[in-house]
Coordinates of C-alpha atoms in Angstrom, one line a residue:
X1176 CA 31.1 18.2 17.8
X1177 CA 31.7 18.9 14.0
X1178 CA 34.4 21.2 15.1
X1179 CA 36.3 18.5 17.1
X1180 CA 36.0 16.1 14.2
X1181 CA 37.4 18.6 11.8
X1182 CA 40.1 19.6 14.3
X1183 CA 41.3 15.9 14.5
X1184 CA 41.3 15.7 10.7
X1185 CA 43.1 18.7 10.4
X1186 CA 45.9 17.3 12.9
X1187 CA 46.0 14.1 10.8
X1188 CA 47.0 16.1 7.7
X1189 CA 49.0 18.7 9.5
X1190 CA 52.4 17.4 8.7
X1191 CA 51.5 16.7 5.0
X1192 CA 49.6 19.5 3.9
X1193 CA 52.1 20.4 1.1
X1194 CA 51.8 16.9 -0.2
X1195 CA 48.1 16.9 -0.1
X1196 CA 48.2 20.3 -2.2
X1197 CA 50.5 18.6 -4.8
X1198 CA 48.4 15.2 -4.9
X1199 CA 45.0 16.7 -5.2
X1200 CA 45.6 20.2 -6.8
X1201 CA 43.8 21.9 -4.0
X1202 CA 44.9 25.3 -4.6
X1203 CA 44.6 25.1 -8.2
X1204 CA 40.9 24.0 -7.7
X1205 CA 40.4 27.1 -5.8
X1206 CA 40.2 25.3 -2.5
X1207 CA 42.1 24.9 0.6
X1208 CA 42.8 21.8 3.0
X1209 CA 40.4 23.1 5.5
X1210 CA 37.6 23.4 3.0
X1211 CA 38.3 20.0 1.7
X1212 CA 38.1 18.5 5.1
X1213 CA 35.0 20.2 6.1
X1214 CA 33.3 19.5 2.8
X1215 CA 34.1 15.8 3.2
X1216 CA 32.6 16.0 6.8
X1217 CA 29.5 17.4 5.4
X1218 CA 29.2 14.7 2.8
X1219 CA 29.8 12.1 5.3
X1220 CA 27.1 13.2 7.7
X1221 CA 24.5 13.3 4.8
X1222 CA 25.2 9.7 3.8
X1223 CA 26.2 8.1 7.1
X1224 CA 22.6 6.6 7.4
X1225 CA 23.5 4.0 4.9
X1226 CA 25.8 2.2 7.7
X1227 CA 22.7 1.2 9.3
X1228 CA 19.9 1.3 6.7
X1229 CA 21.8 -1.1 4.3
X1230 CA 22.6 -3.9 6.6
X1231 CA 18.9 -3.5 7.9
X1232 CA 17.6 -4.0 4.5
X1233 CA 19.8 -6.8 3.4
X1234 CA 19.3 -8.8 6.7
X1235 CA 15.4 -8.3 6.7
X1236 CA 13.6 -11.4 8.2
X1237 CA 9.8 -11.5 7.2
X1238 CA 7.1 -12.8 9.3
X1239 CA 4.7 -14.9 7.0
X1240 CA 0.9 -15.3 7.5
X1241 CA 1.3 -18.7 9.1
X1242 CA 3.8 -17.1 11.6
X1243 CA 7.0 -18.7 9.9
X1244 CA 9.9 -16.5 9.2
X1245 CA 11.5 -15.7 5.7
X1246 CA 14.9 -14.3 5.8
X1247 CA 17.7 -13.5 3.3
X1248 CA 20.2 -15.4 5.1
X1249 CA 22.6 -12.5 5.5
X1250 CA 23.7 -11.3 8.9
X1251 CA 23.5 -7.7 10.1
X1252 CA 27.1 -7.5 11.3
X1253 CA 28.5 -8.9 8.0
X1254 CA 26.4 -6.8 5.9
X1255 CA 27.4 -3.8 8.1
X1256 CA 31.4 -4.6 7.6
X1257 CA 30.6 -4.9 3.6
X1258 CA 28.9 -1.8 3.5
X1259 CA 31.9 0.1 5.1
X1260 CA 34.4 -1.8 3.0
X1261 CA 32.6 -1.0 0.0
X1262 CA 32.3 2.6 0.8
X1263 CA 35.8 3.2 2.0
X1264 CA 37.5 1.4 -1.0
X1265 CA 35.2 3.0 -3.6
X1266 CA 35.4 6.4 -2.3
X1267 CA 39.2 6.1 -2.0
X1268 CA 39.5 5.0 -5.8
X1269 CA 37.3 8.0 -6.6
X1270 CA 39.4 10.3 -4.6
X1271 CA 42.9 9.3 -5.1
X1272 CA 42.6 8.0 -8.7
X1273 CA 39.7 10.3 -10.3
X1274 CA 40.3 13.1 -7.9
X1275 CA 36.7 13.9 -7.7
X1276 CA 34.7 15.2 -4.4
X1277 CA 32.4 12.2 -4.8
X1278 CA 31.6 9.6 -2.2
X1279 CA 30.4 6.0 -2.9
X1280 CA 28.4 3.5 -0.9
X1281 CA 25.9 0.9 -1.5
X1282 CA 22.9 2.4 -3.2
X1283 CA 19.3 2.9 -2.1
X1284 CA 16.7 1.4 -4.4
X1285 CA 19.0 -1.5 -5.5
X1286 CA 19.6 -3.0 -2.0
X1287 CA 15.8 -3.0 -1.6
X1288 CA 15.6 -4.8 -5.1
X1289 CA 18.2 -7.1 -4.3
X1290 CA 16.3 -8.3 -0.8
X1291 CA 12.7 -8.0 -1.6
X1292 CA 12.7 -8.9 -5.4
X1293 CA 15.6 -11.2 -6.4
X1294 CA 15.6 -13.1 -2.9
X1295 CA 12.0 -12.9 -1.6
X1296 CA 10.1 -12.9 -4.7
X1297 CA 12.4 -14.7 -7.3
X1298 CA 13.9 -17.2 -4.7
X1299 CA 17.7 -16.7 -5.6
X1300 CA 20.1 -17.1 -2.6
X1301 CA 22.1 -14.2 -1.3
X1302 CA 25.0 -15.8 -2.9
X1303 CA 23.4 -15.9 -6.2
X1304 CA 22.0 -12.4 -6.0
X1305 CA 25.8 -11.1 -4.9
X1306 CA 27.1 -12.9 -8.0
X1307 CA 24.4 -11.0 -10.0
X1308 CA 25.9 -7.8 -8.6
X1309 CA 29.4 -9.0 -9.5
X1310 CA 28.7 -9.8 -13.1
X1311 CA 27.0 -6.4 -13.5
X1312 CA 29.8 -4.7 -12.1
X1313 CA 32.3 -6.4 -14.1
X1314 CA 30.2 -5.6 -17.2
X1315 CA 30.1 -2.2 -15.9
X1316 CA 33.9 -1.9 -15.8
X1317 CA 33.9 -3.0 -19.3
X1318 CA 31.8 -0.3 -20.5
X1319 CA 33.4 2.3 -18.7
X1320 CA 36.6 1.7 -20.6
X1321 CA 34.8 1.4 -23.9
X1322 CA 33.3 3.9 -26.4
X1323 CA 30.0 2.6 -25.6
X1324 CA 29.7 4.4 -22.2
X1325 CA 29.1 7.7 -23.9
X1326 CA 26.6 6.6 -26.5
X1327 CA 24.6 4.8 -23.6
X1328 CA 24.5 7.9 -21.4
X1329 CA 23.5 10.1 -24.2
X1330 CA 21.0 7.6 -25.7
X1331 CA 19.0 6.7 -22.9
X1332 CA 15.7 9.1 -23.0
X1333 CA 15.6 11.6 -20.5
X1334 CA 11.9 11.0 -19.6
X1335 CA 12.9 7.4 -18.8
X1336 CA 15.8 8.4 -16.6
X1337 CA 13.5 10.5 -14.7
X1338 CA 10.6 8.0 -14.3
X1339 CA 13.0 5.3 -13.5
X1340 CA 14.3 7.6 -10.6
X1341 CA 10.7 8.5 -9.5
X1342 CA 10.0 4.5 -9.4
X1343 CA 12.8 3.8 -7.3
X1344 CA 11.5 6.3 -4.9
X1345 CA 8.0 4.8 -4.7
X1346 CA 9.7 1.4 -4.3
X1347 CA 11.7 2.9 -1.2
X1348 CA 8.6 4.6 0.1
X1349 CA 6.5 1.3 0.1
X1350 CA 9.3 -0.6 1.9
X1351 CA 9.7 2.1 4.6
X1352 CA 5.9 2.3 5.2
X1353 CA 5.5 -1.1 5.4
X1354 CA 8.7 -1.5 7.8
X1355 CA 7.2 1.3 10.0
X1356 CA 3.8 -0.6 10.1
X1357 CA 2.0 2.4 8.8
X1358 CA 0.8 0.3 6.0
X1359 CA -0.2 -3.4 6.3
X1360 CA -1.3 -6.3 4.1
X1361 CA -5.4 -6.5 3.5
X1362 CA -7.1 -9.0 1.6
X1363 CA -9.9 -6.8 0.5
X1364 CA -7.7 -3.8 -0.7
X1365 CA -4.3 -5.4 -1.0
X1366 CA -2.8 -2.9 1.3
X1367 CA -4.3 -0.9 4.3
X1368 CA -3.5 1.3 7.1
X1369 CA -1.7 0.0 10.1
X1370 CA -2.2 0.8 13.7
X1371 CA -1.4 4.4 13.9
X1372 CA -1.9 4.4 17.5
X1373 CA 1.1 1.9 18.2
X1374 CA 4.3 3.1 19.5
X1375 CA 6.6 2.1 16.5
X1376 CA 4.4 3.9 14.1
X1377 CA 4.3 7.1 16.1
X1378 CA 8.1 7.2 16.5
X1379 CA 8.4 6.4 12.8
X1380 CA 6.2 9.4 12.1
X1381 CA 8.3 11.6 14.7
X1382 CA 11.4 10.4 13.0
X1383 CA 10.2 11.6 9.5
X1384 CA 9.3 14.9 10.9
X1385 CA 12.5 15.5 12.4
X1386 CA 14.3 14.8 9.2
X1387 CA 12.1 17.0 7.1
X1388 CA 12.5 19.9 9.6
X1389 CA 16.2 19.5 9.9
X1390 CA 16.8 19.2 6.3
X1391 CA 14.5 22.4 5.7
X1392 CA 16.8 24.3 8.2
X1393 CA 19.9 22.8 6.2
X1394 CA 21.3 21.2 9.3
X1395 CA 23.7 18.5 7.9
X1396 CA 23.2 15.0 9.0
X1397 CA 19.5 15.5 9.4
X1398 CA 18.5 11.7 8.4
X1399 CA 21.3 10.5 10.8
X1400 CA 19.9 12.7 13.6
X1401 CA 16.5 11.5 13.0
X1402 CA 17.4 8.0 13.4
X1403 CA 19.5 8.7 16.5
X1404 CA 16.8 10.6 18.1
X1405 CA 14.1 7.8 17.6
X1406 CA 16.6 5.1 18.5
X1407 CA 17.5 6.9 21.8
X1408 CA 13.7 7.3 22.7
X1409 CA 13.3 3.5 21.8
X1410 CA 16.1 2.7 24.1
X1411 CA 14.9 4.8 27.1
X1412 CA 11.4 3.8 27.2
X1413 CA 12.3 0.2 26.5
X1414 CA 11.0 -0.4 23.3
X1415 CA 14.1 -1.9 22.0
X1416 CA 17.6 -2.6 23.6
X1417 CA 20.7 -0.9 23.3
X1418 CA 23.4 -3.4 22.7
X1419 CA 26.3 -1.1 23.2
X1420 CA 28.0 1.8 21.6
X1421 CA 31.9 0.8 20.4
X1422 CA 33.1 -2.5 19.4
X1423 CA 34.4 -4.1 16.2
X1424 CA 32.6 -6.5 14.1
X1425 CA 33.9 -10.2 14.3
X1426 CA 31.6 -11.7 11.5
X1427 CA 32.7 -10.7 8.1
X1428 CA 31.0 -14.0 6.8
X1429 CA 29.6 -12.8 3.6
X1430 CA 33.0 -12.1 2.0
X1431 CA 33.7 -14.0 -1.4
X1432 CA 30.5 -15.9 -1.2
X1433 CA 29.6 -16.1 -4.9
X1434 CA 27.4 -18.9 -6.3
X1435 CA 27.8 -19.0 -10.1
X1436 CA 25.6 -22.2 -10.4
X1437 CA 22.6 -20.3 -12.2
X1438 CA 24.8 -17.7 -14.2
X1439 CA 23.7 -19.2 -17.8
X1440 CA 20.0 -18.8 -16.9
X1441 CA 17.6 -16.3 -18.5
X1442 CA 16.4 -15.5 -15.0
X1443 CA 19.8 -14.7 -13.8
X1444 CA 20.8 -12.4 -16.6
X1445 CA 17.7 -10.5 -16.2
X1446 CA 18.7 -9.9 -12.6
X1447 CA 22.2 -8.9 -13.6
X1448 CA 20.8 -6.6 -16.1
X1449 CA 18.6 -4.8 -13.9
X1450 CA 21.4 -4.3 -11.4
X1451 CA 23.6 -3.0 -14.3
X1452 CA 21.2 -0.8 -16.1
X1453 CA 20.0 1.1 -12.8
X1454 CA 23.3 1.4 -11.4
X1455 CA 24.5 2.6 -14.9
X1456 CA 21.6 5.3 -15.0
X1457 CA 22.1 6.3 -11.4
X1458 CA 26.0 6.7 -11.6
X1459 CA 25.6 8.7 -15.0
X1460 CA 22.8 11.1 -13.6
X1461 CA 24.9 11.7 -10.3
X1462 CA 28.4 12.3 -11.9
X1463 CA 26.8 14.5 -14.7
X1464 CA 25.0 16.6 -11.9
X1465 CA 28.0 16.8 -9.9
X1466 CA 30.4 17.8 -12.9
X1467 CA 28.0 20.8 -13.5
X1468 CA 28.4 21.9 -10.0
X1469 CA 32.2 21.6 -10.0
X1470 CA 32.7 23.2 -13.5
X1471 CA 34.0 19.9 -15.0
X1472 CA 31.8 20.2 -18.2
X1473 CA 33.8 21.5 -21.2
X1474 CA 32.5 23.9 -23.7
X1475 CA 31.9 20.7 -26.0
X1476 CA 29.7 19.1 -23.3
X1477 CA 32.3 16.6 -22.5
X1478 CA 32.8 15.6 -18.7
X1479 CA 36.3 15.9 -17.5
X1480 CA 37.9 12.5 -16.4
X1481 CA 34.5 10.8 -16.9
X1482 CA 36.1 7.6 -17.9
X1483 CA 38.1 7.7 -14.5
X1484 CA 34.9 8.3 -12.5
X1485 CA 32.9 5.6 -14.1
X1486 CA 35.7 3.2 -13.8
X1487 CA 35.7 4.1 -10.0
X1488 CA 32.2 3.7 -9.5
X1489 CA 32.0 0.2 -11.4
X1490 CA 35.2 -1.1 -9.6
X1491 CA 33.5 -0.4 -6.2
X1492 CA 30.6 -2.3 -7.2
X1493 CA 32.8 -5.4 -7.6
X1494 CA 34.6 -4.8 -4.2
X1495 CA 31.4 -4.4 -2.7
X1496 CA 29.9 -7.8 -4.3
X1497 CA 33.1 -9.4 -3.0
X1498 CA 32.8 -8.1 0.3
X1499 CA 29.2 -9.0 0.5
X1500 CA 26.8 -6.2 -0.2
X1501 CA 24.5 -4.8 -3.3
X1502 CA 25.6 -2.4 -5.9
X1503 CA 27.9 0.6 -4.7
X1504 CA 27.3 3.6 -6.5
X1505 CA 28.2 7.4 -6.5
X1506 CA 26.0 9.3 -3.9
X1507 CA 24.2 12.6 -5.1
X1508 CA 24.7 13.4 -1.2
X1509 CA 28.2 14.4 -2.2
X1510 CA 26.6 17.7 -3.3
X1511 CA 26.4 18.7 0.4
X1512 CA 30.4 18.7 0.4
X1513 CA 30.4 20.5 -2.8
X1514 CA 28.1 23.1 -1.4
X1515 CA 30.8 23.6 1.5
X1516 CA 33.6 24.2 -1.2
X1517 CA 34.7 20.8 -1.8
X1518 CA 36.5 20.5 -5.3
X1519 CA 39.0 17.6 -5.3
X1520 CA 39.7 14.0 -4.2
X1521 CA 40.6 15.1 -0.8
X1522 CA 36.9 15.6 0.1
X1523 CA 36.3 12.0 -0.9
X1524 CA 39.3 10.7 1.0
X1525 CA 38.0 12.5 4.1
X1526 CA 34.5 10.8 3.8
X1527 CA 36.5 7.3 3.3
X1528 CA 38.4 8.0 6.8
X1529 CA 35.3 8.9 8.5
X1530 CA 33.4 5.6 7.1
X1531 CA 36.4 3.6 8.3
X1532 CA 36.1 5.0 11.9
X1533 CA 32.4 3.4 11.8
X1534 CA 33.8 0.0 12.0
X1535 CA 34.3 0.6 15.5
X1536 CA 30.4 1.5 16.2
X1537 CA 29.1 -1.9 15.1
X1538 CA 26.9 -2.5 18.6
X1539 CA 25.5 0.8 18.2
X1540 CA 24.4 0.3 14.6
X1541 CA 22.9 -3.3 15.6
X1542 CA 20.8 -1.6 18.2
X1543 CA 18.8 0.6 15.7
X1544 CA 15.3 -0.5 15.4
X1545 CA 13.7 -1.0 11.9
X1546 CA 10.9 1.8 12.8
X1547 CA 13.8 4.3 13.3
X1548 CA 15.2 3.5 9.7
X1549 CA 12.0 3.2 8.0
X1550 CA 11.3 6.9 8.0
X1551 CA 14.9 7.4 6.3
X1552 CA 13.6 5.3 3.6
X1553 CA 10.3 7.4 3.3
X1554 CA 12.2 10.7 3.3
X1555 CA 14.9 9.5 0.7
X1556 CA 12.0 8.5 -1.4
X1557 CA 10.6 12.1 -1.5
X1558 CA 14.0 13.2 -2.7
X1559 CA 13.7 10.6 -5.6
X1560 CA 10.3 11.8 -6.6
X1561 CA 11.5 15.2 -7.4
X1562 CA 12.5 13.7 -10.7
X1563 CA 9.0 13.8 -12.2
X1564 CA 8.9 17.7 -12.4
X1565 CA 11.3 17.6 -15.1
X1566 CA 9.3 15.1 -17.3
X1567 CA 8.0 16.7 -20.5
X1568 CA 4.2 16.8 -19.4
X1569 CA 2.9 18.3 -22.8
X1570 CA 4.3 14.9 -24.5
X1571 CA 2.0 11.9 -24.1
X1572 CA 4.7 9.7 -25.8
X1573 CA 7.1 10.8 -23.1
X1574 CA 5.3 11.1 -19.8
X1575 CA 3.0 7.9 -20.2
X1576 CA 6.1 5.3 -20.3
X1577 CA 7.8 7.3 -17.7
X1578 CA 4.9 7.3 -15.4
X1579 CA 4.0 3.8 -16.2
X1580 CA 7.6 2.6 -15.3
X1581 CA 7.4 4.6 -11.9
X1582 CA 4.0 3.1 -11.0
X1583 CA 5.0 -0.7 -11.9
X1584 CA 8.0 -0.7 -9.6
X1585 CA 6.3 -0.3 -6.3
X1586 CA 3.2 -2.5 -7.2
X1587 CA 5.1 -5.4 -8.5
X1588 CA 8.1 -4.9 -5.8
X1589 CA 10.6 -4.8 -8.7
X1590 CA 12.7 -2.3 -10.4
X1591 CA 13.3 -4.7 -13.3
X1592 CA 9.8 -4.9 -14.1
X1593 CA 9.2 -1.2 -14.1
X1594 CA 12.3 -0.6 -16.4
X1595 CA 11.2 -3.3 -18.7
X1596 CA 7.5 -2.4 -19.1
X1597 CA 8.5 1.4 -19.4
X1598 CA 10.8 0.7 -22.4
X1599 CA 8.6 -1.6 -24.1
X1600 CA 5.7 0.9 -23.9
X1601 CA 8.1 3.8 -24.8
X1602 CA 9.3 2.0 -28.1
X1603 CA 5.5 1.0 -29.0
X1604 CA 4.1 4.4 -28.2
X1605 CA 6.6 6.4 -30.2
X1606 CA 6.5 3.9 -33.2
X1607 CA 2.6 3.7 -33.2
X1608 CA 2.2 7.6 -32.9
X1609 CA 4.5 8.5 -35.9
X1610 CA 7.5 9.3 -33.9
X1611 CA 9.5 6.1 -34.6
X1612 CA 12.4 8.3 -36.2
X1613 CA 13.0 9.8 -32.9
X1614 CA 13.9 6.3 -31.4
X1615 CA 17.6 5.1 -30.9
X1616 CA 19.2 1.8 -31.1
X1617 CA 19.5 1.9 -27.3
X1618 CA 16.0 2.2 -26.4
X1619 CA 14.9 -0.4 -28.8
X1620 CA 17.6 -2.9 -27.6
X1621 CA 16.3 -2.4 -24.0
X1622 CA 12.6 -3.0 -25.2
X1623 CA 13.6 -6.1 -27.2
X1624 CA 15.7 -7.6 -24.2
X1625 CA 12.6 -6.7 -22.2
X1626 CA 10.3 -8.7 -24.2
X1627 CA 12.7 -11.7 -24.3
X1628 CA 13.0 -11.3 -20.7
X1629 CA 9.3 -11.5 -20.2
X1630 CA 8.9 -14.3 -22.7
X1631 CA 11.4 -16.6 -20.8
X1632 CA 9.9 -15.9 -17.5
X1633 CA 6.3 -16.9 -18.6
X1634 CA 7.8 -20.0 -20.1
X1635 CA 10.0 -20.8 -17.1

């Protein structure tokens, strides 16, 4: 099937191969049209899960203790459309303008924060949450075209970047485990083990094993394959209904639904700051890693065209918010395409074309049950947790704040709280340990803003 898809892409590009060579500088980059198309297919397969997982998270409906339902107010189909629009537009900007082999889509972690913290815990409407994403995107654009971007990227302590990444992984894990029914609420111990003999739990466990084994064997699309296998089993045995395969979405109802009514409140500013901060950190880390893989880092340490890539990423967040989804960000899964030899924006454009084709598979996406996507969250969480190995475990003033930030996120269901408490502890521990001179203005500034955030929250 991979060969058929690649053949179709080659036919589409056949008449204009010379034009593509010139537009993307394929030969100059040491690549070829075929390699770039194959790389785009590889990247797409590793991140196609987002077309199902993101709508599932943003359209979550919780069943409360009294049996009542609490939902985000967002419709699966509408978020499905918004997810693809954000991925297509953002990836096209990255490919055509920045000429990087990087794909973009709504980011994992921030979509969970959007749903479980901003809407369910803090009580904002999805329109207000989208507005916070939009504001964060606009500020991100401003930072991307200003000298501040370089200072901020270089000033955030490495340990805090790693700790925040690990915390996002733990946050995704607890959501995935809960959606699968593996962990449940328990009055005595807060959380407990669910019914491990139930069919959804068993299928979720099988899905996780499939993803891990296929990933180990380096089979592209391991997450997508795992989701599809569990879904097919569920359809066959009647655990869930297959609503169809092909068909377009006729409900893009969340587009341009922004609500600026609470924009001047401290709580809203805190939410927007969390979206901005995590998105900026995630993007900076991803693009830096990809720059190293593709040889785009100069002898002076400067990353080639970093201004264009950051601007492409931030613009995609604005587009995504207007379309109706949480923050859009650069995907580290782009590394799959780079391993296949992708070196130019043609790889990204290929990914965009494949994402656009998904618009006609809406019924299939809507038929995927929560226990099929839950193992994807857990599996992705394990990837995020790899960050902790690079923390300096010989320096208490480095690893304690980083670990604290990671622990706080899942236990409070809030990425923002983890960032805030982590930075406050980082600055205080450094200062009181006689290492105050190692602190920079960026860290101190984040800590001060975090304290003000908590002061306002306590008094509100």
